[in-house]
Amino acid sequence: MQLGDLEGLMVRRRAGLGLGDFLADPMIAPLRWPDDVVEQWLYDHGDNGSFQRDYGHIDLAGILWSLEAVTAAELSEMPTGASDDGCIEEYAADPDHWVAVRQFGIHEGVARQWAELGTWKRPPVLLDRRLVTLAGTGLQVVEGRTRVGVLRGRRRQGSLVAAQHQAWVGRPRP
């Protein structure tokens, strides 16, 4: 299954399909992905044009997810998809702004998390680049570009940034 196969499901989501029903859908449930990954990538961005261009060719059933510690150094060099090239650096240019505007709803506590622990509140979604291109190496940011940009910008400012950060990492299934 690929992102394009979710078109009908994404129409239903835009019409009000809740996350619980999305997770239980016969197209999504068999993937056995963590709910957080499904929400951040497929539910929130499954019909995003940039994501379709960058990840539309990937076999979603061929991804195995794990929550992993990733170093701040790795994240500081990690690319995102070609369609959004440069966006992480845009967020990194003014990390204080991007933290400040995330204070309500699901973003409540983001500023405190950065100030006290030097990390994000919610793990971003990263992919092993071998899933994107056969010649790929390392990891790539799928969702969480603002979070990674804030990390980069805070490192440059000399603000508190933890040495390691939790992230959802998708790798090819064995």
mmCIF file of C-alpha atoms in Angstrom:
data_model
loop_
_atom_site.group_PDB
_atom_site.id
_atom_site.type_symbol
_atom_site.label_atom_id
_atom_site.label_comp_id
_atom_site.label_asym_id
_atom_site.label_seq_id
_atom_site.Cartn_x
_atom_site.Cartn_y
_atom_site.Cartn_z
ATOM 1 C CA MET A 1 0.000 0.000 0.000
ATOM 2 C CA GLN A 2 1.184 3.505 -0.854
ATOM 3 C CA LEU A 3 0.032 7.002 0.174
ATOM 4 C CA GLY A 4 -2.022 7.368 -3.003
ATOM 5 C CA ASP A 5 -4.080 4.326 -2.007
ATOM 6 C CA LEU A 6 -5.403 6.319 0.964
ATOM 7 C CA GLU A 7 -7.181 8.897 -1.206
ATOM 8 C CA GLY A 8 -10.709 7.726 -0.328
ATOM 9 C CA LEU A 9 -9.847 7.466 3.340
ATOM 10 C CA MET A 10 -8.377 10.972 3.288
ATOM 11 C CA VAL A 11 -11.599 12.317 1.763
ATOM 12 C CA ARG A 12 -13.473 10.759 4.705
ATOM 13 C CA ARG A 13 -10.956 12.253 7.149
ATOM 14 C CA ARG A 14 -11.413 15.725 5.679
ATOM 15 C CA ALA A 15 -15.175 15.203 6.044
ATOM 16 C CA GLY A 16 -14.764 14.581 9.781
ATOM 17 C CA LEU A 17 -13.547 10.998 10.273
ATOM 18 C CA GLY A 18 -12.035 10.888 13.743
ATOM 19 C CA LEU A 19 -8.621 9.508 14.571
ATOM 20 C CA GLY A 20 -10.035 6.426 16.317
ATOM 21 C CA ASP A 21 -12.042 5.411 13.253
ATOM 22 C CA PHE A 22 -9.066 6.230 11.029
ATOM 23 C CA LEU A 23 -6.824 3.936 13.104
ATOM 24 C CA ALA A 24 -9.407 1.141 12.938
ATOM 25 C CA ASP A 25 -9.931 1.436 9.180
ATOM 26 C CA PRO A 26 -9.190 -1.816 7.292
ATOM 27 C CA MET A 27 -6.480 -0.048 5.294
ATOM 28 C CA ILE A 28 -4.669 1.332 8.356
ATOM 29 C CA ALA A 29 -5.088 -1.299 11.087
ATOM 30 C CA PRO A 30 -3.120 -4.045 9.266
ATOM 31 C CA LEU A 31 -0.067 -1.764 9.052
ATOM 32 C CA ARG A 32 0.351 -2.179 12.843
ATOM 33 C CA TRP A 33 2.055 1.191 13.099
ATOM 34 C CA PRO A 34 2.209 3.103 16.398
ATOM 35 C CA ASP A 35 -0.867 5.332 16.753
ATOM 36 C CA ASP A 36 1.360 8.390 17.110
ATOM 37 C CA VAL A 37 3.045 7.721 13.757
ATOM 38 C CA VAL A 38 -0.288 7.123 12.017
ATOM 39 C CA GLU A 39 -1.644 10.370 13.450
ATOM 40 C CA GLN A 40 1.370 12.535 12.634
ATOM 41 C CA TRP A 41 2.003 11.199 9.154
ATOM 42 C CA LEU A 42 -1.040 9.534 7.620
ATOM 43 C CA TYR A 43 -3.936 11.195 9.462
ATOM 44 C CA ASP A 44 -2.484 14.710 9.502
ATOM 45 C CA HIS A 45 -0.566 14.657 6.194
ATOM 46 C CA GLY A 46 -1.606 11.637 4.131
ATOM 47 C CA ASP A 47 -2.921 13.865 1.368
ATOM 48 C CA ASN A 48 -0.205 16.541 1.603
ATOM 49 C CA GLY A 49 1.158 17.152 -1.909
ATOM 50 C CA SER A 50 4.769 17.404 -0.740
ATOM 51 C CA PHE A 51 4.454 14.123 1.124
ATOM 52 C CA GLN A 52 2.853 12.493 -1.920
ATOM 53 C CA ARG A 53 5.788 13.598 -4.101
ATOM 54 C CA ASP A 54 8.484 12.600 -1.615
ATOM 55 C CA TYR A 55 7.016 9.419 -0.131
ATOM 56 C CA GLY A 56 4.242 8.325 -2.510
ATOM 57 C CA HIS A 57 6.344 5.490 -3.936
ATOM 58 C CA ILE A 58 7.091 3.857 -0.570
ATOM 59 C CA ASP A 59 5.398 0.592 0.393
ATOM 60 C CA LEU A 60 3.848 1.597 3.728
ATOM 61 C CA ALA A 61 3.456 -2.046 4.776
ATOM 62 C CA GLY A 62 7.221 -2.445 4.401
ATOM 63 C CA ILE A 63 8.034 -0.047 7.262
ATOM 64 C CA LEU A 64 8.799 -1.219 10.787
ATOM 65 C CA TRP A 65 8.659 1.502 13.474
ATOM 66 C CA SER A 66 10.531 1.878 16.731
ATOM 67 C CA LEU A 67 10.961 4.661 19.255
ATOM 68 C CA GLU A 68 14.674 5.458 19.282
ATOM 69 C CA ALA A 69 17.099 7.935 20.799
ATOM 70 C CA VAL A 70 18.672 10.102 18.100
ATOM 71 C CA THR A 71 21.513 12.482 18.827
ATOM 72 C CA ALA A 72 21.175 16.236 18.512
ATOM 73 C CA ALA A 73 24.200 16.147 16.210
ATOM 74 C CA GLU A 74 22.453 13.735 13.815
ATOM 75 C CA LEU A 75 19.260 15.783 13.873
ATOM 76 C CA SER A 76 21.212 18.949 13.157
ATOM 77 C CA GLU A 77 22.348 17.531 9.810
ATOM 78 C CA MET A 78 19.259 15.503 8.863
ATOM 79 C CA PRO A 79 17.402 16.428 5.663
ATOM 80 C CA THR A 80 13.687 16.392 4.995
ATOM 81 C CA GLY A 81 11.956 15.505 1.754
ATOM 82 C CA ALA A 82 13.092 17.252 -1.418
ATOM 83 C CA SER A 83 9.725 18.990 -1.837
ATOM 84 C CA ASP A 84 10.224 20.838 1.447
ATOM 85 C CA ASP A 85 13.978 21.365 1.172
ATOM 86 C CA GLY A 86 15.004 24.364 3.246
ATOM 87 C CA CYS A 87 11.977 24.459 5.543
ATOM 88 C CA ILE A 88 13.867 23.102 8.559
ATOM 89 C CA GLU A 89 16.373 25.932 8.209
ATOM 90 C CA GLU A 90 13.507 28.453 8.074
ATOM 91 C CA TYR A 91 12.333 27.214 11.480
ATOM 92 C CA ALA A 92 15.932 27.153 12.763
ATOM 93 C CA ALA A 93 16.342 30.848 11.886
ATOM 94 C CA ASP A 94 13.931 31.869 14.681
ATOM 95 C CA PRO A 95 13.454 28.998 17.138
ATOM 96 C CA ASP A 96 12.144 31.254 19.906
ATOM 97 C CA HIS A 97 9.239 32.330 17.702
ATOM 98 C CA TRP A 98 8.286 28.744 16.826
ATOM 99 C CA VAL A 99 8.359 27.716 20.481
ATOM 100 C CA ALA A 100 6.348 30.791 21.548
ATOM 101 C CA VAL A 101 3.529 30.214 19.047
ATOM 102 C CA ARG A 102 3.094 26.639 20.271
ATOM 103 C CA GLN A 103 1.399 27.126 23.610
ATOM 104 C CA PHE A 104 -2.245 26.127 23.238
ATOM 105 C CA GLY A 105 -4.113 22.847 22.813
ATOM 106 C CA ILE A 106 -1.852 19.944 21.922
ATOM 107 C CA HIS A 107 1.099 22.331 22.009
ATOM 108 C CA GLU A 108 0.605 23.328 25.634
ATOM 109 C CA GLY A 109 3.834 22.650 27.510
ATOM 110 C CA VAL A 110 6.151 22.854 24.484
ATOM 111 C CA ALA A 111 8.018 25.910 25.818
ATOM 112 C CA ARG A 112 8.429 24.329 29.258
ATOM 113 C CA GLN A 113 9.765 21.108 27.685
ATOM 114 C CA TRP A 114 12.424 23.031 25.748
ATOM 115 C CA ALA A 115 13.312 25.275 28.705
ATOM 116 C CA GLU A 116 13.599 22.483 31.268
ATOM 117 C CA LEU A 117 14.682 19.437 29.263
ATOM 118 C CA GLY A 118 16.016 20.826 26.002
ATOM 119 C CA THR A 119 13.852 18.608 23.846
ATOM 120 C CA TRP A 120 10.441 18.327 22.246
ATOM 121 C CA LYS A 121 7.204 17.223 23.777
ATOM 122 C CA ARG A 122 6.294 14.736 21.040
ATOM 123 C CA PRO A 123 8.689 12.510 19.089
ATOM 124 C CA PRO A 124 8.920 13.406 15.393
ATOM 125 C CA VAL A 125 8.691 10.862 12.561
ATOM 126 C CA LEU A 126 11.920 9.916 10.772
ATOM 127 C CA LEU A 127 12.559 7.463 7.938
ATOM 128 C CA ASP A 128 15.563 5.388 7.022
ATOM 129 C CA ARG A 129 16.562 6.964 3.699
ATOM 130 C CA ARG A 130 16.873 3.500 2.104
ATOM 131 C CA LEU A 131 13.067 3.564 2.017
ATOM 132 C CA VAL A 132 13.140 6.810 0.043
ATOM 133 C CA THR A 133 15.901 5.892 -2.413
ATOM 134 C CA LEU A 134 17.978 2.747 -2.811
ATOM 135 C CA ALA A 135 21.191 4.762 -2.549
ATOM 136 C CA GLY A 136 19.975 6.554 0.597
ATOM 137 C CA THR A 137 21.882 6.512 3.856
ATOM 138 C CA GLY A 138 21.007 7.848 7.288
ATOM 139 C CA LEU A 139 17.639 9.189 8.384
ATOM 140 C CA GLN A 140 15.254 11.779 6.987
ATOM 141 C CA VAL A 141 12.655 13.945 8.761
ATOM 142 C CA VAL A 142 9.128 13.154 7.548
ATOM 143 C CA GLU A 143 7.065 14.953 10.170
ATOM 144 C CA GLY A 144 8.418 17.203 12.893
ATOM 145 C CA ARG A 145 10.304 19.648 10.713
ATOM 146 C CA THR A 146 9.427 22.530 13.044
ATOM 147 C CA ARG A 147 10.676 20.534 16.046
ATOM 148 C CA VAL A 148 13.948 19.686 14.310
ATOM 149 C CA GLY A 149 14.320 23.301 13.167
ATOM 150 C CA VAL A 150 13.835 24.524 16.728
ATOM 151 C CA LEU A 151 16.481 22.068 17.908
ATOM 152 C CA ARG A 152 18.950 23.317 15.283
ATOM 153 C CA GLY A 153 18.263 26.956 16.051
ATOM 154 C CA ARG A 154 18.545 26.454 19.802
ATOM 155 C CA ARG A 155 21.882 24.659 19.359
ATOM 156 C CA ARG A 156 23.188 27.593 17.338
ATOM 157 C CA GLN A 157 22.002 30.048 20.006
ATOM 158 C CA GLY A 158 23.683 28.063 22.740
ATOM 159 C CA SER A 159 20.314 27.373 24.411
ATOM 160 C CA LEU A 160 19.642 24.178 26.332
ATOM 161 C CA VAL A 161 19.442 21.215 23.941
ATOM 162 C CA ALA A 162 19.577 17.636 25.182
ATOM 163 C CA ALA A 163 22.245 15.364 23.721
ATOM 164 C CA GLN A 164 19.618 12.789 22.644
ATOM 165 C CA HIS A 165 15.981 13.030 21.594
ATOM 166 C CA GLN A 166 13.234 10.449 21.203
ATOM 167 C CA ALA A 167 11.979 9.954 17.646
ATOM 168 C CA TRP A 168 9.851 7.459 15.775
ATOM 169 C CA VAL A 169 12.151 5.800 13.255
ATOM 170 C CA GLY A 170 10.808 3.803 10.329
ATOM 171 C CA ARG A 171 13.125 1.217 8.810
ATOM 172 C CA PRO A 172 12.654 -1.401 6.094
ATOM 173 C CA ARG A 173 10.997 -4.565 7.401
ATOM 174 C CA PRO A 174 13.409 -7.497 7.400
#
